[in-house]
Amino acid sequence: MDKLSSLYSNWEKYISGDMGPWKEYLYQKKSRGFVLVKFVDQLSRGFAQVMFSNNPISGIIIFIALFVGDPYLACMSLLGCVFSTGNAWFLGTEIDDIKNGLYGFNGVLVGAAFSVFVGDTTWGDYCWVYLVMYASFSTIIQLSIRGIFQPYELPCMTLPFNTSLIMMFLAYVSFNNVYLRTDLDIGNPTYRLDNIDYTIKTVYAGIIYSFSQVFLVQNLISGVLIAVAVFIYKPQAYISGQMGAIIGVFTAMIMGVSAEQIEYGLWGYNSILSAMAIFPVFIHASTRSFIMAIYCAVFTVFIQASTVGLFINWGMLMVC
């Protein structure tokens, strides 16, 4: 028992959470040889922060998960994270926030989205050029939104990513050299209920895919790895995210959403993030916050459906 207790204590101290001892050791090193290591640590935390996880090991696992599911998307996400984080350094923003990856996660999502929606071919149609511009600009948007929200002590979360993506959707009609894919089924309504024949596969695939769909990846292995990454950071966060995925899938089934869309995880990923944000990230873990997380996960499905209906009338795609 003493050995198990010691192992758990070491795990909790050195591996899980924000890896405080590692961070302290890393930033005590002043030699130039550690500059790259520090930057990699910041980028890794940027990947992990998409899932509310401030842990470099989690971030590395998530990057591996993305590479397994879609190497091109993983590279574009990394490029986005590099430029959003680099721009934060250039602008002289809060150093502790940069160290914790808070200026990287929006760049990760911009990169993932651009790899999916922009460009007809891999690395073609100047896609990487637009990514560099919009990923860098997401940092400026984040600083602007943060200035507005700061008096109310509210986080801006992925609003910079959403703003950057909507700006791209609105701007592409004026750019002859930009190809925007609008033929994708990412949860947009088809107004057809010809496939609501739900099976066990609809449930288990929908739950696992939901984790990978946070990054616009549809891969079972990626979904499992991302779930593991969250568990490493904080088991409570994993439980909350898993609960959100289950609630999202079953709520969508009750409301008669297409079985194919549910199976692909398109109606669970938002509920994962909603549940995790409430319990245990932004509200202290308690019975009340757990119940609030359940309610939020259910309501997120209805908000997603409403938003999808609004966006499709504008001829735009809804991501999150």
PDB file of C-alpha atoms in Angstrom:
ATOM      1  CA  MET A   1       0.000   0.000   0.000  1.00  0.00           C
ATOM      2  CA  ASP A   2       2.877   2.341   0.832  1.00  0.00           C
ATOM      3  CA  LYS A   3       4.365   1.792  -2.653  1.00  0.00           C
ATOM      4  CA  LEU A   4       1.031   2.458  -4.330  1.00  0.00           C
ATOM      5  CA  SER A   5       0.551   5.565  -2.211  1.00  0.00           C
ATOM      6  CA  SER A   6       4.034   6.745  -3.133  1.00  0.00           C
ATOM      7  CA  LEU A   7       3.448   6.081  -6.840  1.00  0.00           C
ATOM      8  CA  TYR A   8       0.156   7.989  -6.761  1.00  0.00           C
ATOM      9  CA  SER A   9       1.774  10.864  -4.899  1.00  0.00           C
ATOM     10  CA  ASN A  10       4.601  11.084  -7.442  1.00  0.00           C
ATOM     11  CA  TRP A  11       2.135  10.825 -10.322  1.00  0.00           C
ATOM     12  CA  GLU A  12       0.024  13.622  -8.908  1.00  0.00           C
ATOM     13  CA  LYS A  13       3.060  15.803  -8.240  1.00  0.00           C
ATOM     14  CA  TYR A  14       5.182  15.272 -11.348  1.00  0.00           C
ATOM     15  CA  ILE A  15       2.881  14.030 -14.141  1.00  0.00           C
ATOM     16  CA  SER A  16      -0.707  15.180 -13.684  1.00  0.00           C
ATOM     17  CA  GLY A  17      -1.975  18.714 -13.185  1.00  0.00           C
ATOM     18  CA  ASP A  18       0.137  21.543 -14.564  1.00  0.00           C
ATOM     19  CA  MET A  19       3.446  19.748 -13.808  1.00  0.00           C
ATOM     20  CA  GLY A  20       4.534  22.519 -11.467  1.00  0.00           C
ATOM     21  CA  PRO A  21       7.958  21.054 -10.553  1.00  0.00           C
ATOM     22  CA  TRP A  22       8.842  20.628 -14.238  1.00  0.00           C
ATOM     23  CA  LYS A  23       7.782  24.183 -15.035  1.00  0.00           C
ATOM     24  CA  GLU A  24       9.748  25.552 -12.093  1.00  0.00           C
ATOM     25  CA  TYR A  25      12.844  23.594 -13.128  1.00  0.00           C
ATOM     26  CA  LEU A  26      12.501  24.638 -16.785  1.00  0.00           C
ATOM     27  CA  TYR A  27      12.199  28.375 -16.163  1.00  0.00           C
ATOM     28  CA  GLN A  28      15.071  28.399 -13.705  1.00  0.00           C
ATOM     29  CA  LYS A  29      17.320  27.527 -16.634  1.00  0.00           C
ATOM     30  CA  LYS A  30      18.649  30.728 -18.199  1.00  0.00           C
ATOM     31  CA  SER A  31      20.919  29.251 -20.875  1.00  0.00           C
ATOM     32  CA  ARG A  32      20.016  29.690 -24.533  1.00  0.00           C
ATOM     33  CA  GLY A  33      19.917  25.937 -24.997  1.00  0.00           C
ATOM     34  CA  PHE A  34      16.642  25.817 -23.061  1.00  0.00           C
ATOM     35  CA  VAL A  35      14.880  28.483 -25.155  1.00  0.00           C
ATOM     36  CA  LEU A  36      13.613  25.932 -27.655  1.00  0.00           C
ATOM     37  CA  VAL A  37      12.583  23.534 -24.869  1.00  0.00           C
ATOM     38  CA  LYS A  38      10.574  26.318 -23.226  1.00  0.00           C
ATOM     39  CA  PHE A  39       8.877  27.178 -26.516  1.00  0.00           C
ATOM     40  CA  VAL A  40       7.974  23.525 -27.124  1.00  0.00           C
ATOM     41  CA  ASP A  41       6.543  23.386 -23.612  1.00  0.00           C
ATOM     42  CA  GLN A  42       4.395  26.440 -24.380  1.00  0.00           C
ATOM     43  CA  LEU A  43       3.208  24.960 -27.676  1.00  0.00           C
ATOM     44  CA  SER A  44       2.383  21.641 -25.984  1.00  0.00           C
ATOM     45  CA  ARG A  45       0.338  23.426 -23.353  1.00  0.00           C
ATOM     46  CA  GLY A  46      -1.397  25.346 -26.160  1.00  0.00           C
ATOM     47  CA  PHE A  47      -2.594  22.053 -27.668  1.00  0.00           C
ATOM     48  CA  ALA A  48      -3.711  20.817 -24.255  1.00  0.00           C
ATOM     49  CA  GLN A  49      -5.559  24.052 -23.418  1.00  0.00           C
ATOM     50  CA  VAL A  50      -8.093  23.308 -26.157  1.00  0.00           C
ATOM     51  CA  MET A  51      -9.313  20.645 -23.722  1.00  0.00           C
ATOM     52  CA  PHE A  52      -8.858  22.944 -20.679  1.00  0.00           C
ATOM     53  CA  SER A  53      -5.693  21.017 -19.766  1.00  0.00           C
ATOM     54  CA  ASN A  54      -2.529  22.841 -18.733  1.00  0.00           C
ATOM     55  CA  ASN A  55      -0.135  19.936 -19.141  1.00  0.00           C
ATOM     56  CA  PRO A  56       2.673  19.539 -21.721  1.00  0.00           C
ATOM     57  CA  ILE A  57       2.439  15.733 -21.754  1.00  0.00           C
ATOM     58  CA  SER A  58      -1.274  15.996 -22.512  1.00  0.00           C
ATOM     59  CA  GLY A  59      -0.468  18.452 -25.292  1.00  0.00           C
ATOM     60  CA  ILE A  60       2.106  16.135 -26.876  1.00  0.00           C
ATOM     61  CA  ILE A  61      -0.360  13.225 -26.742  1.00  0.00           C
ATOM     62  CA  ILE A  62      -3.024  15.394 -28.374  1.00  0.00           C
ATOM     63  CA  PHE A  63      -0.625  16.381 -31.169  1.00  0.00           C
ATOM     64  CA  ILE A  64       0.175  12.693 -31.733  1.00  0.00           C
ATOM     65  CA  ALA A  65      -3.571  11.983 -31.777  1.00  0.00           C
ATOM     66  CA  LEU A  66      -4.114  14.624 -34.443  1.00  0.00           C
ATOM     67  CA  PHE A  67      -1.189  13.307 -36.493  1.00  0.00           C
ATOM     68  CA  VAL A  68      -2.637   9.798 -36.356  1.00  0.00           C
ATOM     69  CA  GLY A  69      -6.019  11.050 -37.518  1.00  0.00           C
ATOM     70  CA  ASP A  70      -4.869  13.613 -40.103  1.00  0.00           C
ATOM     71  CA  PRO A  71      -1.147  14.486 -40.513  1.00  0.00           C
ATOM     72  CA  TYR A  72      -1.933  17.564 -42.607  1.00  0.00           C
ATOM     73  CA  LEU A  73      -4.318  18.915 -39.970  1.00  0.00           C
ATOM     74  CA  ALA A  74      -1.761  18.230 -37.236  1.00  0.00           C
ATOM     75  CA  CYS A  75       0.922  20.197 -39.113  1.00  0.00           C
ATOM     76  CA  MET A  76      -1.441  23.090 -39.795  1.00  0.00           C
ATOM     77  CA  SER A  77      -2.490  23.136 -36.122  1.00  0.00           C
ATOM     78  CA  LEU A  78       1.148  23.233 -35.072  1.00  0.00           C
ATOM     79  CA  LEU A  79       1.832  26.077 -37.502  1.00  0.00           C
ATOM     80  CA  GLY A  80      -1.151  28.004 -36.134  1.00  0.00           C
ATOM     81  CA  CYS A  81       0.017  27.457 -32.558  1.00  0.00           C
ATOM     82  CA  VAL A  82       3.541  28.631 -33.416  1.00  0.00           C
ATOM     83  CA  PHE A  83       2.352  31.908 -34.921  1.00  0.00           C
ATOM     84  CA  SER A  84      -0.344  32.717 -32.358  1.00  0.00           C
ATOM     85  CA  THR A  85       2.100  32.060 -29.500  1.00  0.00           C
ATOM     86  CA  GLY A  86       4.931  33.834 -31.305  1.00  0.00           C
ATOM     87  CA  ASN A  87       2.749  36.882 -31.887  1.00  0.00           C
ATOM     88  CA  ALA A  88       1.923  36.948 -28.170  1.00  0.00           C
ATOM     89  CA  TRP A  89       5.661  37.120 -27.426  1.00  0.00           C
ATOM     90  CA  PHE A  90       6.110  39.818 -30.062  1.00  0.00           C
ATOM     91  CA  LEU A  91       3.294  41.936 -28.599  1.00  0.00           C
ATOM     92  CA  GLY A  92       4.668  41.582 -25.076  1.00  0.00           C
ATOM     93  CA  THR A  93       1.582  40.015 -23.495  1.00  0.00           C
ATOM     94  CA  GLU A  94       1.385  38.504 -20.023  1.00  0.00           C
ATOM     95  CA  ILE A  95       4.301  36.067 -19.767  1.00  0.00           C
ATOM     96  CA  ASP A  96       2.554  33.664 -17.374  1.00  0.00           C
ATOM     97  CA  ASP A  97      -0.340  33.301 -19.833  1.00  0.00           C
ATOM     98  CA  ILE A  98       2.108  32.494 -22.640  1.00  0.00           C
ATOM     99  CA  LYS A  99       3.863  29.925 -20.427  1.00  0.00           C
ATOM    100  CA  ASN A 100       0.496  28.261 -19.752  1.00  0.00           C
ATOM    101  CA  GLY A 101      -0.365  28.002 -23.452  1.00  0.00           C
ATOM    102  CA  LEU A 102      -3.241  30.457 -23.284  1.00  0.00           C
ATOM    103  CA  TYR A 103      -2.179  32.163 -26.508  1.00  0.00           C
ATOM    104  CA  GLY A 104      -1.677  28.905 -28.372  1.00  0.00           C
ATOM    105  CA  PHE A 105      -4.983  27.041 -28.277  1.00  0.00           C
ATOM    106  CA  ASN A 106      -6.871  29.447 -30.539  1.00  0.00           C
ATOM    107  CA  GLY A 107      -4.054  29.147 -33.074  1.00  0.00           C
ATOM    108  CA  VAL A 108      -4.346  25.348 -32.870  1.00  0.00           C
ATOM    109  CA  LEU A 109      -8.045  25.521 -33.699  1.00  0.00           C
ATOM    110  CA  VAL A 110      -7.520  28.055 -36.501  1.00  0.00           C
ATOM    111  CA  GLY A 111      -4.970  25.697 -38.038  1.00  0.00           C
ATOM    112  CA  ALA A 112      -7.278  22.708 -37.721  1.00  0.00           C
ATOM    113  CA  ALA A 113     -10.216  24.587 -39.240  1.00  0.00           C
ATOM    114  CA  PHE A 114      -8.208  26.017 -42.119  1.00  0.00           C
ATOM    115  CA  SER A 115      -6.860  22.566 -42.992  1.00  0.00           C
ATOM    116  CA  VAL A 116     -10.440  21.316 -43.297  1.00  0.00           C
ATOM    117  CA  PHE A 117     -12.271  24.259 -44.856  1.00  0.00           C
ATOM    118  CA  VAL A 118      -9.727  26.253 -46.850  1.00  0.00           C
ATOM    119  CA  GLY A 119      -7.956  25.045 -49.988  1.00  0.00           C
ATOM    120  CA  ASP A 120      -8.839  22.473 -52.593  1.00  0.00           C
ATOM    121  CA  THR A 121      -5.529  20.611 -52.224  1.00  0.00           C
ATOM    122  CA  THR A 122      -3.076  19.916 -49.415  1.00  0.00           C
ATOM    123  CA  TRP A 123      -0.780  22.915 -48.924  1.00  0.00           C
ATOM    124  CA  GLY A 124      -2.346  24.415 -52.061  1.00  0.00           C
ATOM    125  CA  ASP A 125      -4.304  27.588 -52.753  1.00  0.00           C
ATOM    126  CA  TYR A 126      -2.119  29.658 -50.392  1.00  0.00           C
ATOM    127  CA  CYS A 127      -3.817  27.990 -47.425  1.00  0.00           C
ATOM    128  CA  TRP A 128      -0.754  28.218 -45.191  1.00  0.00           C
ATOM    129  CA  VAL A 129      -0.399  31.941 -45.967  1.00  0.00           C
ATOM    130  CA  TYR A 130      -3.940  32.636 -44.780  1.00  0.00           C
ATOM    131  CA  LEU A 131      -3.321  30.463 -41.738  1.00  0.00           C
ATOM    132  CA  VAL A 132      -0.266  32.469 -40.682  1.00  0.00           C
ATOM    133  CA  MET A 133      -2.241  35.697 -41.016  1.00  0.00           C
ATOM    134  CA  TYR A 134      -5.375  34.574 -39.203  1.00  0.00           C
ATOM    135  CA  ALA A 135      -3.563  32.594 -36.482  1.00  0.00           C
ATOM    136  CA  SER A 136      -1.437  35.652 -35.698  1.00  0.00           C
ATOM    137  CA  PHE A 137      -4.506  37.861 -35.798  1.00  0.00           C
ATOM    138  CA  SER A 138      -6.345  35.561 -33.368  1.00  0.00           C
ATOM    139  CA  THR A 139      -3.913  36.730 -30.677  1.00  0.00           C
ATOM    140  CA  ILE A 140      -4.848  40.359 -31.322  1.00  0.00           C
ATOM    141  CA  ILE A 141      -8.539  39.424 -31.240  1.00  0.00           C
ATOM    142  CA  GLN A 142      -7.946  37.580 -27.968  1.00  0.00           C
ATOM    143  CA  LEU A 143      -6.313  40.617 -26.402  1.00  0.00           C
ATOM    144  CA  SER A 144      -9.199  42.823 -27.563  1.00  0.00           C
ATOM    145  CA  ILE A 145     -11.896  40.510 -26.231  1.00  0.00           C
ATOM    146  CA  ARG A 146      -9.953  40.022 -23.027  1.00  0.00           C
ATOM    147  CA  GLY A 147      -9.923  43.792 -22.508  1.00  0.00           C
ATOM    148  CA  ILE A 148     -13.713  43.858 -22.858  1.00  0.00           C
ATOM    149  CA  PHE A 149     -14.329  40.839 -20.610  1.00  0.00           C
ATOM    150  CA  GLN A 150     -11.729  41.609 -17.928  1.00  0.00           C
ATOM    151  CA  PRO A 151     -13.929  43.930 -15.795  1.00  0.00           C
ATOM    152  CA  TYR A 152     -16.463  41.099 -15.586  1.00  0.00           C
ATOM    153  CA  GLU A 153     -13.792  38.444 -14.886  1.00  0.00           C
ATOM    154  CA  LEU A 154     -14.946  36.375 -17.868  1.00  0.00           C
ATOM    155  CA  PRO A 155     -12.638  34.209 -20.027  1.00  0.00           C
ATOM    156  CA  CYS A 156     -12.667  34.747 -23.801  1.00  0.00           C
ATOM    157  CA  MET A 157     -12.066  31.011 -24.445  1.00  0.00           C
ATOM    158  CA  THR A 158     -12.426  30.196 -28.194  1.00  0.00           C
ATOM    159  CA  LEU A 159     -14.074  33.441 -29.262  1.00  0.00           C
ATOM    160  CA  PRO A 160     -10.874  34.562 -31.064  1.00  0.00           C
ATOM    161  CA  PHE A 161     -10.907  31.321 -33.080  1.00  0.00           C
ATOM    162  CA  ASN A 162     -14.590  31.666 -33.904  1.00  0.00           C
ATOM    163  CA  THR A 163     -14.126  35.309 -34.877  1.00  0.00           C
ATOM    164  CA  SER A 164     -11.154  34.496 -37.129  1.00  0.00           C
ATOM    165  CA  LEU A 165     -13.044  31.685 -38.851  1.00  0.00           C
ATOM    166  CA  ILE A 166     -16.192  33.744 -39.418  1.00  0.00           C
ATOM    167  CA  MET A 167     -14.058  36.562 -40.835  1.00  0.00           C
ATOM    168  CA  MET A 168     -12.540  34.075 -43.278  1.00  0.00           C
ATOM    169  CA  PHE A 169     -15.963  32.746 -44.273  1.00  0.00           C
ATOM    170  CA  LEU A 170     -17.199  36.286 -44.899  1.00  0.00           C
ATOM    171  CA  ALA A 171     -14.068  37.396 -46.748  1.00  0.00           C
ATOM    172  CA  TYR A 172     -13.620  34.479 -49.127  1.00  0.00           C
ATOM    173  CA  VAL A 173     -16.318  35.765 -51.521  1.00  0.00           C
ATOM    174  CA  SER A 174     -14.010  38.655 -52.392  1.00  0.00           C
ATOM    175  CA  PHE A 175     -10.853  36.536 -52.790  1.00  0.00           C
ATOM    176  CA  ASN A 176     -10.499  34.828 -56.141  1.00  0.00           C
ATOM    177  CA  ASN A 177      -7.490  32.835 -54.948  1.00  0.00           C
ATOM    178  CA  VAL A 178      -9.263  31.339 -51.939  1.00  0.00           C
ATOM    179  CA  TYR A 179     -11.171  28.095 -52.234  1.00  0.00           C
ATOM    180  CA  LEU A 180     -13.554  27.482 -49.349  1.00  0.00           C
ATOM    181  CA  ARG A 181     -15.068  24.044 -49.023  1.00  0.00           C
ATOM    182  CA  THR A 182     -18.773  24.301 -48.317  1.00  0.00           C
ATOM    183  CA  ASP A 183     -19.646  20.720 -49.240  1.00  0.00           C
ATOM    184  CA  LEU A 184     -18.798  19.315 -45.826  1.00  0.00           C
ATOM    185  CA  ASP A 185     -21.318  17.783 -43.460  1.00  0.00           C
ATOM    186  CA  ILE A 186     -20.253  19.041 -40.034  1.00  0.00           C
ATOM    187  CA  GLY A 187     -23.579  18.955 -38.308  1.00  0.00           C
ATOM    188  CA  ASN A 188     -25.431  21.292 -40.636  1.00  0.00           C
ATOM    189  CA  PRO A 189     -29.053  20.238 -41.045  1.00  0.00           C
ATOM    190  CA  THR A 190     -30.019  18.360 -44.173  1.00  0.00           C
ATOM    191  CA  TYR A 191     -33.736  18.588 -43.383  1.00  0.00           C
ATOM    192  CA  ARG A 192     -33.903  14.818 -43.985  1.00  0.00           C
ATOM    193  CA  LEU A 193     -34.845  12.330 -41.311  1.00  0.00           C
ATOM    194  CA  ASP A 194     -34.279   9.271 -43.490  1.00  0.00           C
ATOM    195  CA  ASN A 195     -31.646   7.773 -41.204  1.00  0.00           C
ATOM    196  CA  ILE A 196     -32.585   7.721 -37.549  1.00  0.00           C
ATOM    197  CA  ASP A 197     -32.025   3.997 -37.198  1.00  0.00           C
ATOM    198  CA  TYR A 198     -29.764   4.131 -34.177  1.00  0.00           C
ATOM    199  CA  THR A 199     -27.504   1.208 -33.220  1.00  0.00           C
ATOM    200  CA  ILE A 200     -24.941   0.450 -30.530  1.00  0.00           C
ATOM    201  CA  LYS A 201     -22.301   1.712 -32.941  1.00  0.00           C
ATOM    202  CA  THR A 202     -24.086   5.062 -33.109  1.00  0.00           C
ATOM    203  CA  VAL A 203     -23.605   5.410 -29.359  1.00  0.00           C
ATOM    204  CA  TYR A 204     -20.048   4.190 -28.773  1.00  0.00           C
ATOM    205  CA  ALA A 205     -18.602   5.677 -31.972  1.00  0.00           C
ATOM    206  CA  GLY A 206     -20.423   8.942 -31.342  1.00  0.00           C
ATOM    207  CA  ILE A 207     -18.952   9.203 -27.848  1.00  0.00           C
ATOM    208  CA  ILE A 208     -15.358   8.416 -28.887  1.00  0.00           C
ATOM    209  CA  TYR A 209     -15.460  10.513 -32.062  1.00  0.00           C
ATOM    210  CA  SER A 210     -16.760  13.446 -30.023  1.00  0.00           C
ATOM    211  CA  PHE A 211     -13.352  13.845 -28.395  1.00  0.00           C
ATOM    212  CA  SER A 212     -11.524  13.943 -31.727  1.00  0.00           C
ATOM    213  CA  GLN A 213     -14.142  16.200 -33.320  1.00  0.00           C
ATOM    214  CA  VAL A 214     -13.150  18.959 -30.898  1.00  0.00           C
ATOM    215  CA  PHE A 215     -10.189  19.287 -33.280  1.00  0.00           C
ATOM    216  CA  LEU A 216     -12.240  18.524 -36.439  1.00  0.00           C
ATOM    217  CA  VAL A 217     -10.743  15.035 -36.677  1.00  0.00           C
ATOM    218  CA  GLN A 218     -12.798  11.901 -37.241  1.00  0.00           C
ATOM    219  CA  ASN A 219     -10.717   9.035 -35.928  1.00  0.00           C
ATOM    220  CA  LEU A 220     -11.380   6.526 -33.150  1.00  0.00           C
ATOM    221  CA  ILE A 221      -7.725   6.210 -32.105  1.00  0.00           C
ATOM    222  CA  SER A 222      -7.422  10.002 -32.001  1.00  0.00           C
ATOM    223  CA  GLY A 223     -10.514  10.192 -29.822  1.00  0.00           C
ATOM    224  CA  VAL A 224      -9.143   7.647 -27.348  1.00  0.00           C
ATOM    225  CA  LEU A 225      -5.742   9.378 -27.171  1.00  0.00           C
ATOM    226  CA  ILE A 226      -7.333  12.791 -26.552  1.00  0.00           C
ATOM    227  CA  ALA A 227      -9.476  11.311 -23.779  1.00  0.00           C
ATOM    228  CA  VAL A 228      -6.321   9.794 -22.233  1.00  0.00           C
ATOM    229  CA  ALA A 229      -4.585  13.178 -22.456  1.00  0.00           C
ATOM    230  CA  VAL A 230      -7.412  14.807 -20.500  1.00  0.00           C
ATOM    231  CA  PHE A 231      -7.342  12.017 -17.912  1.00  0.00           C
ATOM    232  CA  ILE A 232      -3.603  12.526 -17.373  1.00  0.00           C
ATOM    233  CA  TYR A 233      -4.206  16.193 -16.618  1.00  0.00           C
ATOM    234  CA  LYS A 234      -7.154  15.715 -14.299  1.00  0.00           C
ATOM    235  CA  PRO A 235      -9.386  12.617 -13.922  1.00  0.00           C
ATOM    236  CA  GLN A 236     -12.286  14.849 -12.881  1.00  0.00           C
ATOM    237  CA  ALA A 237     -12.047  16.703 -16.181  1.00  0.00           C
ATOM    238  CA  TYR A 238     -12.073  13.404 -18.076  1.00  0.00           C
ATOM    239  CA  ILE A 239     -15.157  12.183 -16.210  1.00  0.00           C
ATOM    240  CA  SER A 240     -16.926  15.463 -16.905  1.00  0.00           C
ATOM    241  CA  GLY A 241     -15.949  15.367 -20.591  1.00  0.00           C
ATOM    242  CA  GLN A 242     -17.026  11.738 -20.944  1.00  0.00           C
ATOM    243  CA  MET A 243     -20.326  12.610 -19.309  1.00  0.00           C
ATOM    244  CA  GLY A 244     -20.752  15.535 -21.717  1.00  0.00           C
ATOM    245  CA  ALA A 245     -20.148  13.281 -24.724  1.00  0.00           C
ATOM    246  CA  ILE A 246     -22.696  10.730 -23.499  1.00  0.00           C
ATOM    247  CA  ILE A 247     -25.281  13.422 -22.789  1.00  0.00           C
ATOM    248  CA  GLY A 248     -24.698  15.080 -26.157  1.00  0.00           C
ATOM    249  CA  VAL A 249     -25.105  11.802 -28.044  1.00  0.00           C
ATOM    250  CA  PHE A 250     -28.273  10.702 -26.234  1.00  0.00           C
ATOM    251  CA  THR A 251     -29.871  14.152 -26.354  1.00  0.00           C
ATOM    252  CA  ALA A 252     -29.306  14.276 -30.116  1.00  0.00           C
ATOM    253  CA  MET A 253     -30.807  10.780 -30.453  1.00  0.00           C
ATOM    254  CA  ILE A 254     -33.883  11.769 -28.450  1.00  0.00           C
ATOM    255  CA  MET A 255     -34.343  14.811 -30.706  1.00  0.00           C
ATOM    256  CA  GLY A 256     -34.062  12.694 -33.857  1.00  0.00           C
ATOM    257  CA  VAL A 257     -30.779  13.928 -35.289  1.00  0.00           C
ATOM    258  CA  SER A 258     -29.304  11.983 -38.227  1.00  0.00           C
ATOM    259  CA  ALA A 259     -27.668   8.764 -37.021  1.00  0.00           C
ATOM    260  CA  GLU A 260     -24.692   9.377 -39.291  1.00  0.00           C
ATOM    261  CA  GLN A 261     -24.001  12.801 -37.788  1.00  0.00           C
ATOM    262  CA  ILE A 262     -24.261  11.431 -34.246  1.00  0.00           C
ATOM    263  CA  GLU A 263     -21.961   8.508 -35.074  1.00  0.00           C
ATOM    264  CA  TYR A 264     -19.330  10.913 -36.423  1.00  0.00           C
ATOM    265  CA  GLY A 265     -19.276  12.757 -33.089  1.00  0.00           C
ATOM    266  CA  LEU A 266     -20.747  15.951 -34.503  1.00  0.00           C
ATOM    267  CA  TRP A 267     -23.280  16.326 -31.692  1.00  0.00           C
ATOM    268  CA  GLY A 268     -21.084  15.466 -28.734  1.00  0.00           C
ATOM    269  CA  TYR A 269     -17.961  17.600 -28.955  1.00  0.00           C
ATOM    270  CA  ASN A 270     -19.616  20.852 -27.897  1.00  0.00           C
ATOM    271  CA  SER A 271     -21.228  19.131 -24.917  1.00  0.00           C
ATOM    272  CA  ILE A 272     -17.807  17.813 -23.868  1.00  0.00           C
ATOM    273  CA  LEU A 273     -16.403  21.329 -23.683  1.00  0.00           C
ATOM    274  CA  SER A 274     -19.523  22.733 -22.003  1.00  0.00           C
ATOM    275  CA  ALA A 275     -19.498  20.104 -19.267  1.00  0.00           C
ATOM    276  CA  MET A 276     -15.753  20.451 -18.653  1.00  0.00           C
ATOM    277  CA  ALA A 277     -15.965  24.245 -18.518  1.00  0.00           C
ATOM    278  CA  ILE A 278     -18.562  24.077 -15.752  1.00  0.00           C
ATOM    279  CA  PHE A 279     -17.133  21.110 -13.853  1.00  0.00           C
ATOM    280  CA  PRO A 280     -14.355  21.364 -12.768  1.00  0.00           C
ATOM    281  CA  VAL A 281     -12.589  24.150 -14.732  1.00  0.00           C
ATOM    282  CA  PHE A 282     -14.357  27.451 -14.038  1.00  0.00           C
ATOM    283  CA  ILE A 283     -16.644  26.492 -11.149  1.00  0.00           C
ATOM    284  CA  HIS A 284     -15.387  24.769  -8.019  1.00  0.00           C
ATOM    285  CA  ALA A 285     -16.108  21.038  -8.121  1.00  0.00           C
ATOM    286  CA  SER A 286     -19.226  20.276  -6.122  1.00  0.00           C
ATOM    287  CA  THR A 287     -22.560  18.497  -6.418  1.00  0.00           C
ATOM    288  CA  ARG A 288     -24.164  21.727  -7.581  1.00  0.00           C
ATOM    289  CA  SER A 289     -21.579  22.382 -10.302  1.00  0.00           C
ATOM    290  CA  PHE A 290     -21.883  18.746 -11.443  1.00  0.00           C
ATOM    291  CA  ILE A 291     -25.646  19.151 -11.889  1.00  0.00           C
ATOM    292  CA  MET A 292     -25.049  22.448 -13.683  1.00  0.00           C
ATOM    293  CA  ALA A 293     -22.618  20.672 -16.037  1.00  0.00           C
ATOM    294  CA  ILE A 294     -25.289  18.090 -16.903  1.00  0.00           C
ATOM    295  CA  TYR A 295     -27.834  20.803 -17.650  1.00  0.00           C
ATOM    296  CA  CYS A 296     -25.295  22.753 -19.696  1.00  0.00           C
ATOM    297  CA  ALA A 297     -24.360  19.674 -21.748  1.00  0.00           C
ATOM    298  CA  VAL A 298     -28.018  19.047 -22.614  1.00  0.00           C
ATOM    299  CA  PHE A 299     -28.759  22.670 -23.439  1.00  0.00           C
ATOM    300  CA  THR A 300     -25.647  22.877 -25.622  1.00  0.00           C
ATOM    301  CA  VAL A 301     -27.240  20.467 -28.114  1.00  0.00           C
ATOM    302  CA  PHE A 302     -30.233  22.786 -28.509  1.00  0.00           C
ATOM    303  CA  ILE A 303     -27.986  25.845 -28.872  1.00  0.00           C
ATOM    304  CA  GLN A 304     -25.935  24.005 -31.503  1.00  0.00           C
ATOM    305  CA  ALA A 305     -29.081  23.092 -33.459  1.00  0.00           C
ATOM    306  CA  SER A 306     -30.329  26.692 -33.312  1.00  0.00           C
ATOM    307  CA  THR A 307     -26.967  28.103 -34.369  1.00  0.00           C
ATOM    308  CA  VAL A 308     -26.702  25.634 -37.237  1.00  0.00           C
ATOM    309  CA  GLY A 309     -30.134  26.707 -38.476  1.00  0.00           C
ATOM    310  CA  LEU A 310     -29.069  30.352 -38.332  1.00  0.00           C
ATOM    311  CA  PHE A 311     -25.740  29.844 -40.090  1.00  0.00           C
ATOM    312  CA  ILE A 312     -27.124  27.736 -42.912  1.00  0.00           C
ATOM    313  CA  ASN A 313     -29.500  30.569 -43.834  1.00  0.00           C
ATOM    314  CA  TRP A 314     -26.407  32.743 -44.287  1.00  0.00           C
ATOM    315  CA  GLY A 315     -24.723  30.112 -46.437  1.00  0.00           C
ATOM    316  CA  MET A 316     -22.062  29.536 -43.759  1.00  0.00           C
ATOM    317  CA  LEU A 317     -20.768  26.516 -41.842  1.00  0.00           C
ATOM    318  CA  MET A 318     -21.116  26.180 -38.076  1.00  0.00           C
ATOM    319  CA  VAL A 319     -18.113  24.732 -36.260  1.00  0.00           C
ATOM    320  CA  CYS A 320     -18.697  25.484 -32.578  1.00  0.00           C
TER     321      CYS A 320
END
